[in-house]
Every structure is written in structure tokens, then in C-alpha cells.
Amino acid sequence: MSKLLEGKTALVMGVANRWSIAYAISSAFVREGANLILTYQAERQKATVEELGTELGASKILMCDVTKQAELDGLAETLKASETTLDIVVHSIAFAKPEDLSRPYVETTREGYLLAQEVSAYSLVALSRMCAPLMPNGGSILTLSYLGAVRVVPNYNVMGVAKAALEASVRYLASDLGPANIRVNAISAGAIKTAAARGIKDFSKLLGGVAERSPLKRTTDPAEVADTAVFLGSNLGRGVTGNVIYVDAGYQIMGMQ
Ligand code: NAD
């Protein structure tokens, strides 16, 4: 059987370690024949991401903090200089202060609110603007969201509000970039134990509840999220844009929580 992403180049942003959702997505992309380009946030992730990227056969491993416009511009310049064009862009990035993921939402500070929005939502807008000119053949931009965008999930707080902005951005970006045949979608992943998730108070309790109550009676495997990313990045997803696809063992349909 032919591979689904043969001949496609994918930029994946947000690998921090082997447990990152972006790592599962990168592995699936490589399995399906994609040329992989990875970015990491800062020096402290460099050694790990270089090791993982080398294992995966990534063609480039670059640093880019999405809150720094100069680093986004630098990334675009590096890709342009090597005449790289992109078919798939994965935004798997979020951050909020730990204190904003543990106390009541009403206590969120202005600074904490703006930080969560900048890193977790605005960065998709900046990234899409940067990448669109590098996608002359159209392509697929995807981001990662969570149920807390549309429902109150204990302690998700400011990140839920950022994910709501992210999901709305997906729709506006899909409308803007559709004429260039660039599709923009979000995968709303079920709860998965990663470094980012560990910052949310009582996260293990939340995982237990999902396993008990979801239709599939289990939590989400990152490989399931990754396979949906393959679908959205491939020609199979060519008719899908502006959507939020839930990969969560069905948890979001349940009324009794
Ligand atoms: P993770 O900690 O492995 O990944 C988060 C990534 O964001 C890290 O690589 C980190 O370096 C990066 N990042 C943070 N600030 C950045 C910045 N300024 N510039 C560049 N990169 C930055 O955790 P994860 O769970 O794999 O998170 C990936 C995405 O999936 C996030 O958007 C998260 O909200 C989303 N998500 C996670 C879950 C879950 O339960 N783990 C569920 C649904 C959605």
C-alpha cells in the first residue's frame, strides 16, 4: 500500500519530549513517508528534540519560540533560503501559568490571561501568516485543542478560554486561507499525560473519570490523535476545513459527567 504522506513536507512545532503529542504526530508522519521538519521552543529542549528528531530522520531541527516574532521570521527565512515548501504545518503548543490552572478562573490575572492567549492562541495566527506563502501548492494546518474550550473542565480555566479563541481562529483562518487551498483544522484530543497536562491541578483524577465514563471506556492514546493528523494532512482530508475533530474515546458526547 502506498504511504499517505509520500512527497509531502511537514513542519511540526511542539515536540518537547517523547510524551509530547507532537512526537506521536511526527512518528506517524514519518511512518507515512513525510519529510519532517521539527522546531523546539528554547535551548532547554534542544538536546532532547535533536535526539528524537535524528531518530525520526528529520531533515531540519530548528529553534522557534512563537512569542518572539524575530524567531518566527527567522524560521521563515531559513525555510525560504533552502527553497523549502510546506504541505503540512502542525501547531502543538500551549502554555499558561501553573497558578492559573489551579485556582478559580475568576482570579486569573491580566498578565496570566494575556500570556495564555499569546502562546496558545495568537501563535496560530502568526504561524499561519508566516507559513501560507511557503505553501504554494496548498496544504493543511492543524492545531490541538481540548474540551475545555466549550465546557467547564475543573482547573482548565484560562487555558479553556485560550482554546476557545484557538478554535474560533481555526474558523477564521480556514475562511481566509481556503482560496489558497490551505485547510485549517483542530483536533480536540482527549486528556493525555504529558508535561503540559501535568501542570493542571488534579489531572490524574480527570483521567480516571474519562476512563470510567467515555463510550470506549478508556483514555486517549496519542497514536490515535496522530493518525487523525495523518488523515487531515493527507489527500484523504481534502474536503475538511474549519473543523474541530474530537479524538477522545467519545468523552465529549456524554451528558452525565
Ligand atoms: P507538551 O508539554 O509535550 O507540549 C507543549 C509544547 O508547547 C512543548 O513542546 C513546549 O515547548 C511548547 N511551547 C510552549 N510555549 C512555547 C513557545 N512560547 N514557543 C514554542 N513552543 C512553546 O504537551 P502536549 O500535551 O503534547 O501539548 C501539545 C498541545 O496539545 C497543546 O496545545 C495542548 O494544549 C494540546 N492538548 C493536550 C492535551 C493533553 O491532555 N495532553 C489534550 C488536548 C490538547
mmCIF file of C-alpha atoms and ligand atoms in Angstrom, residues 14-16 20-21 41 45 64-67 92-95 119 144-146 156 163 189-192 194-197 203, ligand 1:
data_model
loop_
_atom_site.group_PDB
_atom_site.id
_atom_site.type_symbol
_atom_site.label_atom_id
_atom_site.label_comp_id
_atom_site.label_asym_id
_atom_site.label_seq_id
_atom_site.Cartn_x
_atom_site.Cartn_y
_atom_site.Cartn_z
ATOM 1 C CA GLY A 14 5.754 21.468 19.851
ATOM 2 C CA VAL A 15 7.888 18.398 20.495
ATOM 3 C CA ALA A 16 9.371 18.723 23.990
ATOM 4 C CA SER A 20 4.538 15.124 23.534
ATOM 5 C CA ILE A 21 1.509 14.752 21.254
ATOM 6 C CA GLN A 41 10.883 26.194 21.954
ATOM 7 C CA GLN A 45 14.623 21.358 24.753
ATOM 8 C CA CYS A 64 11.490 28.839 17.421
ATOM 9 C CA ASP A 65 9.778 30.488 20.363
ATOM 10 C CA VAL A 66 6.388 31.520 18.969
ATOM 11 C CA THR A 67 6.155 34.556 21.260
ATOM 12 C CA SER A 92 1.036 21.678 19.088
ATOM 13 C CA ILE A 93 1.856 24.493 21.504
ATOM 14 C CA ALA A 94 0.239 25.879 24.634
ATOM 15 C CA PHE A 95 1.219 27.463 27.922
ATOM 16 C CA VAL A 119 1.269 31.411 23.440
ATOM 17 C CA LEU A 144 -4.503 20.842 19.095
ATOM 18 C CA SER A 145 -7.460 21.817 21.215
ATOM 19 C CA TYR A 146 -9.301 20.408 24.229
ATOM 20 C CA TYR A 156 -8.528 24.150 32.931
ATOM 21 C CA LYS A 163 -8.642 27.128 23.393
ATOM 22 C CA ALA A 189 -7.703 15.470 21.901
ATOM 23 C CA GLY A 190 -8.862 13.633 24.993
ATOM 24 C CA ALA A 191 -6.761 14.027 28.132
ATOM 25 C CA ILE A 192 -3.268 12.531 27.766
ATOM 26 C CA THR A 194 2.149 14.924 29.004
ATOM 27 C CA ALA A 195 4.339 17.653 30.505
ATOM 28 C CA ALA A 196 1.744 20.333 29.646
ATOM 29 C CA ALA A 197 -1.097 18.295 31.170
ATOM 30 C CA PHE A 203 -5.160 15.947 36.173
HETATM 31 P P1 NAD B 1 3.852 19.113 25.744
HETATM 32 O O1 NAD B 1 4.252 19.794 27.002
HETATM 33 O O2 NAD B 1 4.599 17.919 25.350
HETATM 34 O O3 NAD B 1 3.814 20.131 24.526
HETATM 35 C C1 NAD B 1 3.587 21.513 24.677
HETATM 36 C C2 NAD B 1 4.619 22.184 23.802
HETATM 37 O O4 NAD B 1 4.396 23.593 23.739
HETATM 38 C C3 NAD B 1 6.051 21.986 24.307
HETATM 39 O O5 NAD B 1 6.831 21.410 23.277
HETATM 40 C C4 NAD B 1 6.514 23.390 24.614
HETATM 41 O O6 NAD B 1 7.906 23.568 24.399
HETATM 42 C C5 NAD B 1 5.689 24.161 23.604
HETATM 43 N N1 NAD B 1 5.666 25.597 23.871
HETATM 44 C C6 NAD B 1 5.190 26.241 24.979
HETATM 45 N N2 NAD B 1 5.417 27.566 24.851
HETATM 46 C C7 NAD B 1 6.044 27.757 23.659
HETATM 47 C C8 NAD B 1 6.552 28.888 22.973
HETATM 48 N N3 NAD B 1 6.495 30.117 23.510
HETATM 49 N N4 NAD B 1 7.133 28.722 21.747
HETATM 50 C C9 NAD B 1 7.227 27.480 21.188
HETATM 51 N N5 NAD B 1 6.767 26.370 21.804
HETATM 52 C C10 NAD B 1 6.191 26.508 23.018
HETATM 53 O O7 NAD B 1 2.295 18.764 25.966
HETATM 54 P P2 NAD B 1 1.175 18.242 24.950
HETATM 55 O O8 NAD B 1 0.094 17.732 25.820
HETATM 56 O O9 NAD B 1 1.769 17.396 23.904
HETATM 57 O O10 NAD B 1 0.644 19.607 24.316
HETATM 58 C C11 NAD B 1 0.575 19.835 22.914
HETATM 59 C C12 NAD B 1 -0.746 20.502 22.551
HETATM 60 O O11 NAD B 1 -1.808 19.566 22.772
HETATM 61 C C13 NAD B 1 -1.084 21.722 23.402
HETATM 62 O O12 NAD B 1 -1.712 22.690 22.576
HETATM 63 C C14 NAD B 1 -2.087 21.174 24.392
HETATM 64 O O13 NAD B 1 -2.941 22.166 24.925
HETATM 65 C C15 NAD B 1 -2.833 20.224 23.483
HETATM 66 N N6 NAD B 1 -3.667 19.217 24.158
HETATM 67 C C16 NAD B 1 -3.159 18.418 25.127
HETATM 68 C C17 NAD B 1 -3.973 17.502 25.755
HETATM 69 C C18 NAD B 1 -3.445 16.625 26.868
HETATM 70 O O14 NAD B 1 -4.258 16.101 27.648
HETATM 71 N N7 NAD B 1 -2.157 16.406 26.953
HETATM 72 C C19 NAD B 1 -5.326 17.372 25.371
HETATM 73 C C20 NAD B 1 -5.812 18.200 24.361
HETATM 74 C C21 NAD B 1 -4.982 19.128 23.762
#
